[in-house]
XYZ file of C-alpha atoms in Angstrom:
230
model
C -40.584 118.475 7.494
C -41.430 115.244 5.642
C -44.491 113.152 6.407
C -43.991 110.230 8.746
C -45.298 106.853 7.554
C -46.891 104.578 10.136
C -47.679 100.977 9.176
C -50.635 99.204 10.787
C -50.502 95.595 9.587
C -51.032 93.189 12.478
C -49.415 95.415 15.089
C -51.250 96.368 18.310
C -53.528 99.338 17.691
C -52.364 101.007 20.899
C -48.810 101.029 19.563
C -49.945 102.359 16.171
C -51.925 105.185 17.760
C -49.006 106.046 20.049
C -46.734 106.436 17.015
C -49.311 108.664 15.314
C -49.567 110.850 18.417
C -45.795 111.115 18.750
C -45.491 112.212 15.122
C -48.237 114.808 15.558
C -46.577 116.136 18.720
C -43.367 116.544 16.700
C -45.237 118.633 14.126
C -45.281 116.043 11.349
C -48.099 114.998 9.042
C -48.806 111.280 9.066
C -49.494 108.757 6.306
C -50.865 105.451 7.577
C -50.307 102.390 5.382
C -51.368 98.710 5.355
C -54.523 99.660 7.261
C -56.260 96.272 6.836
C -59.581 97.852 7.902
C -58.370 97.831 11.499
C -60.544 99.446 14.165
C -60.122 102.434 16.530
C -57.482 104.291 14.547
C -56.675 107.980 15.217
C -58.964 108.384 18.218
C -59.110 111.735 20.028
C -56.670 113.595 17.777
C -56.182 117.324 18.287
C -55.997 120.232 15.854
C -52.298 119.720 15.088
C -52.955 116.397 13.376
C -53.099 115.923 9.611
C -53.530 112.197 8.924
C -54.071 110.259 5.705
C -55.054 106.583 5.663
C -54.034 104.685 2.536
C -56.799 102.117 2.226
C -59.891 101.288 4.283
C -60.380 101.581 8.035
C -62.614 99.752 10.487
C -65.020 101.097 13.068
C -64.658 104.286 15.149
C -61.893 105.816 13.022
C -61.484 109.474 13.994
C -63.755 109.109 16.990
C -63.638 111.946 19.553
C -61.841 114.091 16.989
C -60.824 117.464 18.436
C -59.764 119.438 15.394
C -57.660 117.060 13.280
C -57.887 116.739 9.507
C -58.281 113.062 8.671
C -58.520 111.562 5.188
C -59.536 107.957 4.520
C -58.769 107.068 0.914
C -61.228 104.189 0.636
C -64.024 102.929 2.954
C -64.763 103.259 6.668
C -66.570 100.924 9.051
C -69.313 101.992 11.403
C -69.260 105.164 13.515
C -66.522 107.041 11.672
C -66.152 110.429 13.372
C -68.218 109.348 16.389
C -68.525 112.170 18.974
C -66.305 114.509 16.914
C -66.260 118.011 18.396
C -64.276 119.791 15.666
C -62.063 119.111 12.684
C -62.654 117.498 9.322
C -62.884 113.858 8.235
C -63.144 112.807 4.583
C -64.025 109.267 3.508
C -63.208 108.507 -0.119
C -65.706 105.662 -0.455
C -68.518 104.086 1.574
C -69.079 104.676 5.300
C -70.769 102.044 7.422
C -73.557 102.321 9.959
C -73.813 105.278 12.360
C -71.363 107.623 10.660
C -71.075 110.808 12.700
C -72.970 109.459 15.704
C -73.274 112.069 18.490
C -71.180 114.606 16.582
C -70.844 117.939 18.372
C -69.172 119.891 15.571
C -66.795 119.692 12.643
C -67.358 118.311 9.165
C -67.692 114.704 8.005
C -67.579 114.308 4.216
C -68.449 110.903 2.749
C -67.890 110.613 -0.992
C -69.882 107.402 -1.436
C -72.996 106.160 0.339
C -73.491 106.078 4.099
C -75.052 103.140 5.902
C -78.033 103.166 8.265
C -78.353 105.582 11.199
C -76.046 108.233 9.823
C -75.939 111.177 12.244
C -77.831 109.440 15.062
C -78.093 111.693 18.152
C -76.111 114.383 16.340
C -75.532 117.535 18.422
C -73.872 119.811 15.845
C -71.614 120.039 12.823
C -72.243 118.980 9.244
C -72.322 115.620 7.477
C -72.086 115.686 3.676
C -72.878 112.443 1.845
C -72.430 112.496 -1.911
C -74.475 109.298 -2.272
C -77.459 108.057 -0.233
C -77.933 107.767 3.512
C -79.383 104.548 4.919
C -82.496 103.952 6.995
C -83.100 105.858 10.238
C -80.469 108.448 9.382
C -80.814 111.516 11.575
C -82.642 109.537 14.274
C -83.090 111.769 17.344
C -80.606 114.351 16.077
C -80.651 117.499 18.223
C -78.652 119.917 16.054
C -76.451 120.071 12.979
C -77.102 119.204 9.347
C -77.034 116.014 7.317
C -76.787 116.801 3.602
C -77.397 113.857 1.255
C -77.102 114.462 -2.469
C -78.762 111.249 -3.698
C -81.536 110.789 -1.174
C -82.282 108.572 1.814
C -83.641 105.202 2.864
C -86.605 104.375 5.095
C -87.624 106.332 8.201
C -85.411 109.285 7.389
C -85.016 111.672 10.349
C -87.181 109.509 12.619
C -87.901 111.287 15.937
C -85.798 114.237 14.830
C -85.457 116.699 17.691
C -83.739 119.814 16.418
C -81.342 119.067 13.571
C -81.935 119.254 9.821
C -81.722 116.679 7.041
C -81.229 118.123 3.573
C -81.998 115.920 0.572
C -81.327 116.575 -3.098
C -82.791 113.172 -3.963
C -85.813 111.095 -2.885
C -86.384 109.554 0.542
C -87.902 106.076 0.619
C -89.981 107.200 3.602
C -89.910 109.774 6.379
C -89.687 108.865 10.055
C -92.199 109.776 12.737
C -92.623 113.356 13.917
C -91.007 114.947 10.875
C -92.140 117.440 8.263
C -90.828 118.687 4.963
C -90.170 122.397 4.648
C -89.166 124.671 1.821
C -85.729 126.086 2.665
C -85.243 129.801 2.233
C -82.989 131.167 -0.485
C -80.481 132.201 2.192
C -80.417 128.688 3.663
C -79.915 127.124 0.232
C -77.124 129.570 -0.483
C -75.396 128.599 2.763
C -75.599 124.871 2.001
C -74.498 125.341 -1.596
C -71.536 127.429 -0.431
C -70.491 124.622 1.922
C -70.723 122.117 -0.942
C -68.834 124.404 -3.313
C -65.933 124.471 -0.836
C -65.773 120.690 -1.321
C -65.876 120.880 -5.120
C -69.577 119.990 -5.268
C -71.101 123.152 -6.692
C -74.390 122.597 -8.580
C -77.058 125.288 -8.640
C -79.638 122.964 -10.258
C -80.353 120.877 -7.161
C -83.941 120.668 -5.919
C -83.562 120.730 -2.142
C -85.983 119.385 0.449
C -85.348 120.058 4.116
C -86.666 117.756 6.846
C -87.205 119.206 10.319
C -88.968 118.118 13.493
C -92.764 118.368 13.623
C -92.261 118.957 17.384
C -95.057 116.669 18.536
C -92.613 114.671 20.658
C -91.110 117.728 22.320
C -93.573 117.825 25.238
C -94.779 114.608 26.865
C -97.684 114.495 29.309
C -98.960 111.256 30.792
C -102.552 111.969 29.744
C -101.348 111.972 26.130
C -99.431 108.684 26.386
C -101.629 106.751 23.964
C -101.491 109.443 21.318
C -97.771 109.927 21.873
C -97.068 106.251 21.285
C -99.029 106.368 18.027
C -96.935 109.178 16.552
């Protein structure tokens, strides 16, 4: 069955998304054209969906994704893949602020740089960024991995709770309550295998893994002054 083409233009986003859902329900892949960086496209798509956006998209594209495969050929605005539980989203260029916010699972692959606060409050899944991640990326992440091949901006992994930030490049600075660890050979092998699946194999990378220092895990009122200084 041939792909169905849906045009965005200046049409109401609710109508555009309804046409995408109807095509997916009919078992068809969807190509979306004339995107004009419009917002809230392909929200809450299920595992039947295979969607390709020709051009750039605005904020919240692929939010609440539940298994769909979504490809953005150019750039994405803030919060691409927000609250995704499963599936795969690929951004061919730059992703704006808060990419992958509150992700529960799935894979978000950004081929350019990612803006500030990438993976904020992340609860699972993987974010691969071929470029750099902006400041406060990984802030208060609880689970999952952020993998940045060219490093990070200021306050990387600030207040990290339980997730991991992997860097193959320098971080401008680390956030509070974080520590650098030496990943095991098995962990490196797992990350490199994930990257190889995306055509990013390179055994020469020098990995650094950032995890929580766990000082913020347990708060007691008598320690309030020290806690606030962390």
